[in-house]
Coordinates of C-alpha atoms in Angstrom, one line a residue:
Chain A
X542 CA 2.5 36.0 58.4
X543 CA -0.7 35.8 56.6
X544 CA 0.9 37.3 53.4
X545 CA 3.8 34.9 53.7
X546 CA 1.4 32.0 53.9
X547 CA -0.5 33.1 50.9
X548 CA 2.7 33.5 49.0
X549 CA 3.7 29.9 49.9
X550 CA 0.2 28.7 48.9
X551 CA 0.5 30.5 45.6
X552 CA 3.9 29.0 44.8
X553 CA 2.5 25.6 45.7
X554 CA -0.5 26.1 43.4
X555 CA 1.8 27.4 40.5
X556 CA 4.2 24.5 41.0
X557 CA 1.4 22.0 41.0
X558 CA -0.1 23.5 37.9
X559 CA 3.2 23.5 36.0
X560 CA 3.8 19.9 37.1
X561 CA 0.3 18.8 36.1
X562 CA 0.4 20.6 32.7
X563 CA 3.9 19.3 32.2
X564 CA 2.9 15.7 32.6
X565 CA -0.3 16.2 30.7
X566 CA 1.8 17.4 27.7
X567 CA 3.7 14.1 27.6
X568 CA 0.4 12.2 27.2
X569 CA -1.2 14.7 25.0
X570 CA -3.4 13.4 22.2
X571 CA -2.6 14.5 18.7
X572 CA -4.7 17.4 17.4
X573 CA -7.4 16.2 15.0
X574 CA -7.2 17.7 11.6
X575 CA -10.5 18.0 9.7
X576 CA -10.6 17.0 6.1
X577 CA -12.7 19.7 4.4
X578 CA -14.4 19.0 1.1
X579 CA -14.5 22.2 -0.9
X580 CA -18.0 23.4 -1.5
X581 CA -19.7 21.8 -4.5
X582 CA -17.1 19.0 -4.8
X583 CA -17.9 15.4 -4.8
X584 CA -17.2 13.3 -1.7
X585 CA -14.2 11.1 -2.5
X586 CA -15.5 7.7 -3.6
X587 CA -13.2 6.1 -1.0
X588 CA -12.1 7.7 2.3
X589 CA -8.4 7.2 2.2
X590 CA -8.1 8.5 5.8
X591 CA -10.5 5.9 7.2
X592 CA -7.7 3.9 8.8
X593 CA -5.4 6.9 9.1
X594 CA -6.8 9.5 11.5
X595 CA -5.7 12.9 10.3
X596 CA -3.9 15.0 12.9
X597 CA -1.8 18.1 12.8
X598 CA 1.2 16.1 14.2
X599 CA 0.8 13.4 11.5
X600 CA 0.6 16.1 8.8
X601 CA 3.7 17.8 10.1
X602 CA 5.6 14.5 10.3
X603 CA 4.5 13.7 6.7
X604 CA 5.7 17.1 5.5
X605 CA 9.1 16.6 7.1
X606 CA 9.4 13.1 5.6
X607 CA 8.2 14.5 2.2
X608 CA 11.1 17.0 2.1
X609 CA 13.8 14.7 3.6
X610 CA 16.5 13.6 1.2
X611 CA 17.5 10.9 3.6
X612 CA 14.7 8.8 2.3
X613 CA 16.9 8.2 -0.7
X614 CA 20.1 6.2 -1.0
X615 CA 22.5 9.2 -1.4
X616 CA 20.6 11.6 0.8
X617 CA 20.0 13.9 -2.1
X618 CA 16.6 13.1 -3.5
X619 CA 13.4 13.8 -1.5
X620 CA 9.8 13.5 -2.6
X621 CA 9.9 17.2 -2.9
X622 CA 12.8 17.1 -5.4
X623 CA 10.5 16.0 -8.2
X624 CA 7.3 17.4 -6.7
X625 CA 8.1 21.1 -6.3
X626 CA 5.5 23.3 -4.7
X627 CA 6.0 26.3 -7.1
X628 CA 5.1 24.1 -10.0
X629 CA 2.1 22.6 -8.3
X630 CA 4.2 19.6 -7.0
X631 CA 5.4 18.6 -10.4
X632 CA 9.0 18.9 -11.7
X633 CA 9.4 22.3 -13.2
X634 CA 10.7 22.5 -16.7
X635 CA 11.7 18.8 -16.8
X636 CA 10.3 16.3 -19.3
X637 CA 11.6 13.3 -17.2
X638 CA 12.4 13.4 -13.5
X639 CA 15.9 12.8 -12.1
X640 CA 16.8 10.0 -9.6
X641 CA 20.0 9.3 -7.6
X642 CA 23.4 9.3 -9.4
X643 CA 22.0 11.5 -12.2
X644 CA 19.8 8.7 -13.4
X645 CA 16.6 9.6 -15.4
X646 CA 13.2 8.0 -15.1
X647 CA 11.1 7.3 -18.1
X648 CA 8.1 9.4 -17.1
X649 CA 7.1 13.0 -16.2
X650 CA 6.6 13.5 -12.5
X651 CA 2.8 14.2 -12.1
X652 CA 1.5 17.2 -10.2
X653 CA 0.3 16.2 -6.7
X654 CA -3.1 17.9 -6.5
X655 CA -6.3 16.7 -4.9
X656 CA -5.0 13.1 -4.5
X657 CA -7.6 12.2 -2.0
X658 CA -10.1 12.0 -5.0
X659 CA -7.8 9.6 -6.8
X660 CA -8.2 5.9 -6.4
X661 CA -5.4 4.8 -8.6
X662 CA -2.1 6.7 -8.8
X663 CA 0.7 7.0 -11.4
X664 CA 0.4 7.4 -15.2
X665 CA -0.5 3.8 -15.4
X666 CA -2.6 3.5 -12.3
X667 CA -0.4 0.9 -10.8
X668 CA -0.7 2.2 -7.3
X669 CA -4.0 1.3 -5.6
X670 CA -3.8 3.5 -2.5
X671 CA -2.1 6.8 -1.6
X672 CA -0.4 5.3 1.4
X673 CA 1.5 2.7 -0.6
X674 CA 2.6 5.1 -3.3
X675 CA 5.9 6.4 -1.7
X676 CA 7.2 2.7 -1.7
X677 CA 7.6 3.0 -5.5
X678 CA 9.9 6.1 -5.8
X679 CA 11.8 5.2 -2.5
X680 CA 12.8 1.8 -3.8
X681 CA 13.0 2.3 -7.5
X682 CA 16.8 2.1 -8.5
X683 CA 16.5 5.1 -10.9
X684 CA 14.6 7.2 -8.3
X685 CA 15.5 7.3 -4.6
X686 CA 17.1 3.9 -4.8
X687 CA 16.9 3.0 -1.1
X688 CA 16.1 -0.1 0.8
X689 CA 13.2 0.2 3.3
X690 CA 15.5 -1.2 6.1
X691 CA 17.9 1.6 5.6
X692 CA 15.2 4.2 5.6
X693 CA 13.9 2.8 8.9
X694 CA 17.4 2.9 10.5
X695 CA 17.9 6.4 9.4
X696 CA 14.7 7.5 10.9
X697 CA 15.2 5.5 14.1
X698 CA 18.6 7.0 14.7
X699 CA 17.6 10.5 14.0
X700 CA 17.3 13.0 16.9
X701 CA 14.0 14.5 15.9
X702 CA 11.9 11.8 14.2
X703 CA 11.3 9.5 17.3
X704 CA 9.7 12.5 19.1
X705 CA 7.6 13.4 16.0
X706 CA 6.4 9.8 15.5
X707 CA 5.4 9.6 19.2
X708 CA 3.5 12.9 18.9
X709 CA 1.7 11.7 15.8
X710 CA 1.0 8.1 16.7
X711 CA 1.3 8.1 20.5
X712 CA 3.9 5.4 20.4
X713 CA 7.6 5.6 20.1
X714 CA 8.1 2.8 17.7
X715 CA 8.9 3.9 14.1
X716 CA 7.8 1.6 11.3
X717 CA 7.4 1.8 7.5
X718 CA 3.5 1.6 7.7
X719 CA 3.5 4.6 10.1
X720 CA 5.9 6.5 7.9
X721 CA 3.6 5.8 4.9
X722 CA 0.5 6.9 6.8
X723 CA 2.2 10.2 7.8
X724 CA 3.3 11.0 4.3
X725 CA -0.3 10.3 3.1
X726 CA -1.6 12.8 5.6
X727 CA 0.6 15.4 4.0
X728 CA 0.1 14.5 0.3
X729 CA -3.6 13.8 0.8
X730 CA -4.1 17.3 2.1
X731 CA -2.6 19.0 -1.0
X732 CA -5.9 20.4 -2.0
X733 CA -6.1 23.1 -4.7
X734 CA -9.5 24.7 -4.7
X735 CA -9.0 28.4 -4.7
X736 CA -8.0 29.4 -8.2
X737 CA -9.8 32.2 -10.0
X738 CA -11.9 29.6 -11.7
X739 CA -13.1 28.5 -8.2
X740 CA -13.7 32.1 -7.2
X741 CA -15.7 32.7 -10.4
X742 CA -17.8 29.6 -9.6
X743 CA -18.4 30.9 -6.1
X744 CA -19.4 34.4 -7.4
X745 CA -16.3 36.0 -5.9
X746 CA -14.6 36.9 -9.2
X747 CA -15.4 37.6 -12.8
X748 CA -14.0 36.3 -16.1
X749 CA -13.0 38.4 -19.0
X750 CA -14.8 37.7 -22.3
X751 CA -11.8 35.9 -23.6
X752 CA -11.8 33.6 -20.5
X753 CA -15.6 33.1 -20.8
X754 CA -15.1 32.1 -24.4
X755 CA -12.2 29.8 -23.4
X756 CA -14.4 28.2 -20.8
X757 CA -17.1 27.5 -23.5
X758 CA -14.4 25.9 -25.8
X759 CA -13.2 23.9 -22.8
X760 CA -16.7 22.6 -22.0
X761 CA -17.3 21.7 -25.7
X762 CA -14.0 19.9 -26.3
X763 CA -12.2 19.0 -23.1
X764 CA -14.6 18.6 -20.2
X765 CA -15.7 15.0 -20.8
X766 CA -12.3 13.7 -19.8
X767 CA -11.1 16.7 -17.7
X768 CA -14.3 16.7 -15.7
X769 CA -15.1 19.6 -13.4
X770 CA -14.5 20.4 -10.7
X771 CA -11.4 18.1 -10.4
X772 CA -10.6 18.6 -14.1
X773 CA -10.0 14.9 -14.5
X774 CA -12.4 11.9 -14.5
X775 CA -9.4 9.7 -13.3
X776 CA -9.9 7.4 -16.2
X777 CA -7.1 5.9 -18.4
X778 CA -7.3 6.8 -22.1
X779 CA -5.2 6.6 -25.2
X780 CA -5.1 10.2 -26.5
X781 CA -3.3 9.2 -29.7
X782 CA 0.4 9.7 -28.9
X783 CA 3.0 7.5 -30.5
X784 CA 4.6 4.7 -28.6
X785 CA 7.7 6.4 -27.2
X786 CA 11.4 5.5 -27.1
X787 CA 11.0 3.7 -23.8
X788 CA 8.3 1.4 -25.3
X789 CA 5.9 2.6 -22.6
X790 CA 2.6 0.9 -23.1
X791 CA 1.1 2.6 -20.0
X792 CA -1.9 0.9 -18.4
X793 CA -1.3 -2.3 -20.3
X794 CA 1.9 -2.9 -18.2
X795 CA -0.4 -3.1 -15.1
X796 CA -3.4 -4.9 -16.4
X797 CA -1.6 -7.1 -19.1
X798 CA -4.6 -6.4 -21.3
X799 CA -4.3 -5.6 -25.0
X800 CA -7.2 -3.2 -24.8
X801 CA -5.3 -1.0 -22.3
X802 CA -2.3 -0.5 -24.7
X803 CA -1.1 3.1 -24.7
X804 CA -3.6 4.3 -22.1
X805 CA -2.5 6.7 -19.6
X806 CA -4.2 8.5 -16.7
X807 CA -6.2 11.7 -17.6
X808 CA -4.2 14.4 -15.6
X809 CA -6.0 17.2 -13.8
X810 CA -5.8 20.6 -15.5
X811 CA -5.7 22.4 -12.3
X812 CA -2.5 24.5 -12.3
X813 CA -1.8 23.1 -15.7
X814 CA 0.0 26.3 -16.8
X815 CA 2.6 25.5 -14.1
X816 CA 3.1 21.9 -14.7
X817 CA 4.9 21.9 -18.2
X818 CA 6.2 19.9 -20.0
X819 CA 3.1 17.8 -20.6
X820 CA 2.1 14.1 -21.2
X821 CA 3.5 11.0 -19.5
X822 CA 6.9 11.5 -21.0
X823 CA 6.8 15.3 -21.0
X824 CA 7.3 15.5 -24.8
X825 CA 5.0 18.5 -25.2
X826 CA 6.6 21.6 -23.9
X827 CA 3.7 24.1 -23.8
X828 CA -0.1 24.2 -23.6
X829 CA 0.0 25.5 -27.2
X830 CA 1.6 22.2 -28.2
X831 CA -0.9 20.2 -26.2
X832 CA -3.8 21.9 -28.0
X833 CA -2.1 21.4 -31.3
X834 CA -1.8 17.7 -30.5
X835 CA -5.5 17.5 -30.1
X836 CA -6.2 19.6 -33.2
X837 CA -3.8 17.8 -35.6
X838 CA -1.4 15.4 -33.9
X839 CA -3.5 12.5 -33.0
X840 CA -2.5 9.1 -34.4
X841 CA -5.9 7.9 -35.6
X842 CA -4.5 4.5 -36.6
X843 CA -4.2 3.3 -33.1
X844 CA -6.6 0.5 -32.1
X845 CA -7.0 1.6 -28.6
X846 CA -7.5 5.3 -29.4
X847 CA -10.2 6.9 -27.3
X848 CA -13.5 7.0 -29.1
X849 CA -14.0 10.6 -28.1
X850 CA -10.9 11.5 -30.1
X851 CA -11.9 9.7 -33.3
X852 CA -13.7 12.8 -34.5
X853 CA -11.4 15.7 -35.4
X854 CA -11.3 18.5 -32.8
X855 CA -11.7 21.9 -34.5
X856 CA -10.4 24.8 -32.4
X857 CA -9.6 28.0 -34.3
X858 CA -6.3 29.9 -33.5
X859 CA -8.3 32.6 -31.7
X860 CA -10.1 30.0 -29.6
X861 CA -6.8 28.3 -28.8
X862 CA -5.7 31.5 -27.2
X863 CA -9.0 31.9 -25.4
X864 CA -8.7 28.3 -24.1
X865 CA -5.3 29.0 -22.8
X866 CA -6.5 32.1 -21.0
X867 CA -9.3 30.0 -19.5
X868 CA -6.7 27.3 -18.4
X869 CA -4.7 30.1 -16.8
X870 CA -7.6 30.8 -14.5
X871 CA -7.0 27.4 -13.0
X872 CA -3.7 28.6 -11.4
X873 CA -4.1 28.6 -7.7
X874 CA -1.6 30.9 -6.2
X875 CA -2.8 30.2 -2.6
X876 CA -1.9 26.6 -3.3
X877 CA 1.6 27.1 -4.6
X878 CA 2.3 29.7 -1.9
X879 CA 0.7 28.0 1.0
X880 CA 3.3 28.0 3.8
X881 CA 1.7 24.9 5.3
X882 CA 2.9 22.9 2.3
X883 CA 6.2 24.6 1.9
X884 CA 9.6 23.4 2.8
X885 CA 10.5 26.7 4.4
X886 CA 10.7 26.7 8.2
X887 CA 7.8 28.6 9.7
Chain B
X1403 CA -25.9 -15.2 64.3
X1404 CA -27.0 -11.6 63.7
X1405 CA -28.6 -10.4 60.6
X1406 CA -25.5 -9.0 59.1
X1407 CA -23.6 -12.2 59.6
X1408 CA -26.4 -14.2 58.0
X1409 CA -26.4 -12.0 54.9
X1410 CA -22.6 -12.4 54.5
X1411 CA -23.0 -16.2 54.7
X1412 CA -25.8 -16.0 52.1
X1413 CA -23.5 -14.0 49.7
X1414 CA -20.7 -16.4 50.3
X1415 CA -22.6 -19.6 49.5
X1416 CA -24.4 -17.9 46.5
X1417 CA -21.1 -17.0 45.0
X1418 CA -19.7 -20.5 45.5
X1419 CA -22.7 -21.9 43.8
X1420 CA -22.4 -19.5 40.8
X1421 CA -18.7 -20.2 40.5
X1422 CA -19.2 -23.9 40.5
X1423 CA -21.9 -23.7 37.9
X1424 CA -19.5 -21.7 35.8
X1425 CA -16.7 -24.1 36.2
X1426 CA -18.9 -27.0 35.1
X1427 CA -19.9 -24.9 32.1
X1428 CA -16.2 -24.3 31.2
X1429 CA -15.3 -27.9 31.8
X1430 CA -17.7 -29.0 29.1
X1431 CA -15.9 -26.9 26.5
X1432 CA -12.4 -28.2 27.2
X1433 CA -9.6 -27.0 25.0
X1434 CA -6.1 -27.8 24.0
X1435 CA -3.3 -26.2 22.2
X1436 CA -2.2 -26.7 18.6
X1437 CA 1.2 -25.8 17.3
X1438 CA 1.7 -25.9 13.5
X1439 CA 5.2 -26.2 12.3
X1440 CA 6.0 -25.4 8.6
X1441 CA 8.8 -27.4 7.2
X1442 CA 10.5 -26.6 3.8
X1443 CA 12.0 -29.4 1.8
X1444 CA 13.2 -30.2 -1.7
X1445 CA 14.7 -33.5 -2.9
X1446 CA 13.8 -35.0 0.6
X1447 CA 16.2 -32.6 2.3
X1448 CA 15.5 -29.5 4.4
X1449 CA 15.9 -26.5 2.2
X1450 CA 19.2 -24.7 2.8
X1451 CA 19.4 -21.2 1.2
X1452 CA 22.0 -20.5 -1.5
X1453 CA 24.6 -23.3 -1.1
X1454 CA 22.5 -26.5 -1.9
X1455 CA 21.5 -27.6 -5.4
X1456 CA 18.2 -29.3 -6.1
X1457 CA 16.7 -31.0 -9.1
X1458 CA 13.2 -30.6 -10.4
X1459 CA 11.0 -33.0 -12.3
X1460 CA 12.4 -31.9 -15.6
X1461 CA 16.0 -32.6 -14.5
X1462 CA 16.7 -28.9 -14.1
X1463 CA 19.2 -28.1 -11.3
X1464 CA 18.5 -25.0 -9.2
X1465 CA 19.5 -23.2 -6.0
X1466 CA 17.3 -21.2 -3.7
X1467 CA 18.1 -17.8 -2.3
X1468 CA 14.6 -16.8 -1.0
X1469 CA 11.5 -18.9 -0.3
X1470 CA 8.6 -17.2 1.5
X1471 CA 4.8 -17.5 1.6
X1472 CA 1.8 -16.3 3.5
X1473 CA -0.6 -18.5 5.2
X1474 CA -4.0 -17.7 6.9
X1475 CA -7.6 -18.8 7.5
X1476 CA -6.9 -22.1 9.3
X1477 CA -9.7 -24.6 9.6
X1478 CA -9.8 -27.8 11.6
X1479 CA -12.8 -29.9 10.4
X1480 CA -15.5 -27.2 9.9
X1481 CA -14.3 -24.9 12.7
X1482 CA -12.0 -22.0 12.1
X1483 CA -9.0 -21.7 14.4
X1484 CA -7.6 -18.2 14.9
X1485 CA -4.1 -16.9 15.4
X1486 CA -3.5 -14.8 18.5
X1487 CA -2.7 -11.4 17.1
X1488 CA -2.4 -11.5 13.3
X1489 CA -4.4 -12.6 10.3
X1490 CA -1.5 -13.7 8.3
X1491 CA 1.7 -15.6 9.0
X1492 CA 4.8 -15.3 6.8
X1493 CA 6.7 -18.6 6.4
X1494 CA 10.3 -18.0 5.4
X1495 CA 13.2 -20.3 4.7
X1496 CA 15.3 -17.6 6.3
X1497 CA 13.7 -18.2 9.7
X1498 CA 15.1 -20.7 12.2
X1499 CA 11.7 -22.1 12.8
X1500 CA 8.2 -21.4 11.3
X1501 CA 5.6 -22.2 13.9
X1502 CA 2.2 -20.8 14.9
X1503 CA 0.7 -21.6 18.3
X1504 CA -3.1 -21.7 18.4
X1505 CA -4.6 -21.6 21.9
X1506 CA -8.1 -22.7 23.1
X1507 CA -8.7 -25.2 20.3
X1508 CA -11.8 -27.2 21.1
X1509 CA -11.0 -30.8 22.1
X1510 CA -11.9 -33.1 19.3
X1511 CA -10.5 -35.6 16.8
X1512 CA -10.3 -33.8 13.5
X1513 CA -10.0 -35.5 10.1
X1514 CA -9.5 -32.4 7.9
X1515 CA -7.1 -29.4 8.0
X1516 CA -7.1 -26.5 5.6
X1517 CA -5.6 -23.1 5.2
X1518 CA -5.2 -20.4 2.6
X1519 CA -2.0 -19.5 0.8
X1520 CA -2.3 -15.8 -0.1
X1521 CA -3.9 -12.6 1.0
X1522 CA -7.5 -11.5 0.9
X1523 CA -8.3 -9.0 -1.9
X1524 CA -9.3 -6.3 0.6
X1525 CA -6.0 -6.5 2.4
X1526 CA -4.2 -5.8 -0.9
X1527 CA -5.8 -2.5 -1.6
X1528 CA -6.6 -0.7 1.7
X1529 CA -3.3 1.1 2.3
X1530 CA -0.2 0.5 4.4
X1531 CA -0.5 -2.7 6.5
X1532 CA 1.6 -3.6 9.5
X1533 CA 2.8 -6.8 11.2
X1534 CA 3.4 -9.7 8.8
X1535 CA 2.0 -7.5 6.0
X1536 CA 4.5 -4.6 6.6
X1537 CA 6.1 -3.8 3.3
X1538 CA 9.5 -4.2 4.9
X1539 CA 9.0 -7.9 4.6
X1540 CA 9.7 -7.4 0.9
X1541 CA 6.5 -9.1 -0.2
X1542 CA 4.7 -6.0 -1.7
X1543 CA 4.9 -5.0 -5.3
X1544 CA 5.9 -1.4 -5.3
X1545 CA 5.1 -0.5 -8.9
X1546 CA 1.8 -2.5 -9.2
X1547 CA 0.3 -2.5 -5.7
X1548 CA -0.5 -5.8 -4.2
X1549 CA 1.1 -8.6 -2.2
X1550 CA 3.4 -11.3 -3.4
X1551 CA 1.8 -14.4 -1.8
X1552 CA 4.6 -16.9 -2.7
X1553 CA 8.1 -15.9 -3.5
X1554 CA 10.8 -18.3 -4.8
X1555 CA 14.1 -16.9 -6.0
X1556 CA 17.4 -18.5 -6.9
X1557 CA 19.6 -19.5 -9.8
X1558 CA 19.5 -22.3 -12.4
X1559 CA 21.8 -23.3 -15.2
X1560 CA 18.6 -24.1 -17.1
X1561 CA 17.4 -20.5 -16.8
X1562 CA 17.8 -18.4 -20.0
X1563 CA 17.3 -15.2 -18.0
X1564 CA 20.0 -12.7 -17.0
X1565 CA 22.5 -14.2 -14.6
X1566 CA 20.6 -17.6 -14.8
X1567 CA 18.1 -16.1 -12.4
X1568 CA 14.8 -17.8 -11.4
X1569 CA 12.2 -15.6 -9.9
X1570 CA 8.7 -16.6 -9.1
X1571 CA 6.7 -13.9 -7.4
X1572 CA 3.2 -15.2 -7.3
X1573 CA 0.2 -13.0 -6.3
X1574 CA -2.8 -11.1 -7.7
X1575 CA -6.1 -10.0 -6.2
X1576 CA -8.0 -8.7 -9.1
X1577 CA -10.8 -10.2 -11.4
X1578 CA -9.5 -13.3 -13.2
X1579 CA -6.1 -13.2 -11.6
X1580 CA -6.8 -14.0 -7.9
X1581 CA -3.8 -16.2 -7.0
X1582 CA -5.0 -17.0 -3.4
X1583 CA -5.5 -20.7 -3.0
X1584 CA -7.2 -22.8 -0.4
X1585 CA -5.0 -25.7 0.7
X1586 CA -6.6 -28.9 1.9
X1587 CA -4.1 -31.0 3.7
X1588 CA -4.8 -34.7 3.9
X1589 CA -4.5 -36.0 7.4
X1590 CA -5.0 -39.6 6.6
X1591 CA -1.8 -39.8 4.6
X1592 CA -0.4 -42.9 3.0
X1593 CA 3.2 -42.2 4.1
X1594 CA 2.4 -41.8 7.8
X1595 CA 0.1 -43.9 10.0
X1596 CA -1.9 -41.0 11.1
X1597 CA -5.6 -41.2 11.1
X1598 CA -6.7 -38.0 12.7
X1599 CA -5.6 -34.8 14.4
X1600 CA -6.4 -35.0 18.0
X1601 CA -6.7 -32.0 20.3
X1602 CA -6.6 -33.2 23.9
X1603 CA -7.5 -31.2 27.0
X1604 CA -4.6 -29.2 28.5
X1605 CA -2.2 -30.7 26.0
X1606 CA -0.4 -29.4 23.0
X1607 CA -0.7 -31.1 19.6
X1608 CA 2.3 -30.5 17.3
X1609 CA 1.5 -30.7 13.6
X1610 CA 4.3 -30.7 11.1
X1611 CA 3.2 -29.5 7.7
X1612 CA 5.7 -30.0 5.0
X1613 CA 6.1 -27.9 1.8
X1614 CA 7.8 -30.2 -0.7
X1615 CA 9.1 -28.0 -3.5
X1616 CA 9.4 -31.0 -5.8
X1617 CA 5.7 -30.8 -6.5
X1618 CA 5.8 -27.2 -7.7
X1619 CA 7.0 -28.1 -11.2
X1620 CA 4.3 -30.5 -12.5
X1621 CA 1.0 -30.8 -10.8
X1622 CA -1.9 -29.0 -12.5
X1623 CA 0.5 -27.6 -15.1
X1624 CA 4.1 -27.9 -16.0
X1625 CA 6.6 -25.2 -14.8
X1626 CA 9.9 -25.6 -16.7
X1627 CA 12.7 -23.3 -15.7
X1628 CA 14.0 -23.3 -19.3
X1629 CA 10.6 -22.0 -20.5
X1630 CA 9.5 -19.8 -17.6
X1631 CA 12.4 -18.7 -15.5
X1632 CA 10.7 -15.6 -14.3
X1633 CA 7.1 -14.7 -13.4
X1634 CA 6.9 -11.5 -11.3
X1635 CA 3.5 -10.1 -11.9
X1636 CA -0.1 -11.2 -11.6
X1637 CA -1.6 -12.8 -14.7
X1638 CA -2.2 -16.1 -16.4
X1639 CA 1.2 -17.6 -15.7
X1640 CA 0.9 -16.7 -12.0
X1641 CA -2.5 -18.4 -12.0
X1642 CA -1.1 -21.6 -13.4
X1643 CA 1.7 -21.7 -10.9
X1644 CA -0.7 -21.0 -8.1
X1645 CA -2.8 -24.0 -9.2
X1646 CA 0.2 -26.2 -8.3
X1647 CA 0.3 -24.9 -4.7
X1648 CA -2.1 -27.5 -3.2
X1649 CA 0.1 -30.3 -4.2
X1650 CA 3.0 -28.9 -2.2
X1651 CA 1.7 -29.5 1.2
X1652 CA 1.4 -32.7 3.3
X1653 CA 1.4 -33.6 7.0
X1654 CA 4.6 -35.2 8.1
X1655 CA 3.9 -35.9 11.7
X1656 CA 1.6 -35.2 14.6
X1657 CA 2.8 -35.4 18.2
X1658 CA 0.6 -34.8 21.3
X1659 CA 2.5 -33.9 24.5

């Protein structure tokens, strides 16, 4: 009798526990996700997550949205179509990125690396906050070409999204601002800080003599714009390219200022070996061509040419090789292979 | 009466005393409601999207397919009146009615009314906004971040642009191109016999603010469709058009009920 009673009691306890834990799951708060600034890096000048609390659920929702083709008109083009992880979230081997209906854009898709340190996005800096960036590719007729109303309807009528939005924002309603915040939680977390260069700086790896020489060449000729440790100073500069066939004046389109003519964002050199072709329209295919551009290809007649490029850059053929060997140390294999960022299902 | 009963009585009367003092305090700050209606007219007619034709000051005929603008920061006299939940209200010709209800407006007779047409600089650059600022309202520039404060789209035979389009997307929050404008609306208007805007205790005052598009074309500067059919980015032209905004608004009527 006593045993029977205790068994009943045990069953009661277990049932109660299951019921309580079951209900508490429903109201569970999203798991906070810390934003870790790599050692020795500057604190971002603006905290883009100030009004967008980072959570694991928000990040996972952002990742799903990032890789979802349904954000485009024909269901084929996702953010991840032009921002591929294996090429550090740029478009591998394409000068210009593709949109719906085989349409081409007029610019090279930039790599998505360390965006939390960037206040202005796009080659022309037209985007003033990471959260609002996806509005541009989603609605551009030659990119994803979709109306925001349609995106919203697709998400609302999906079998999985409502649950994921609820998990991330504790609220069943799905809206464009929430979608944008979730995507920013994913893209803002694409941090590359574990290349061999980083390990060298942390004293965990060594450089060959070629790489050391290359690093010296880099510091003497490139580092003022491609500033360490982000390898960009996020400024807009004219590096002496010709006006291209699309009549792309870059920064001037945004500011309407003559002095910004042909200025483009200084891209990061992190993972540069993987993000070819180069420049805003992808017209330089390899790092060799890029270095050659700085050695002998600069159009010095341009009025807005960056003052730092007015003096001829002298790099010998041997040092060109050394410089490329140094740039290769910026490849971060843990970044391009990180399963947390990848499309593959865990 | 025992001690307990006495204490209870004391509590009872003290609370009545406190409550009455409070209610006198409240009574001194009496308030009423204010409901602002935003009317949209051109050529003395209520604006009808698409089908109707209108004529501007330069004899240019045009139709309207979209007309939307943001209002905020309302002031009656020197006191600010706040909307219930949101900072901005989007007036649109596509809405059946454009009305904002302000509750708890202090009772007084006000002689001035002002508001802002546009969005504060900070709200242009701090990420994805919700409510009336949700990008789904089609008032956010996707390629050059920032809000369109005033949007007028349509067609005109005078427009040299593709498909005779007219497009005025006025906005801008940076440096010399801040297109936000404070609008002072004259309450003592010549057309009406109104002298002041009265807020009465426990009553609602309906104020009808009209946007008359006829004044968009030539106030501070001329806007000719034949010369400027399109202005869709911040800059000098947008600033000139924004300078015409104040002339658009007037009070048509005030009703207390």
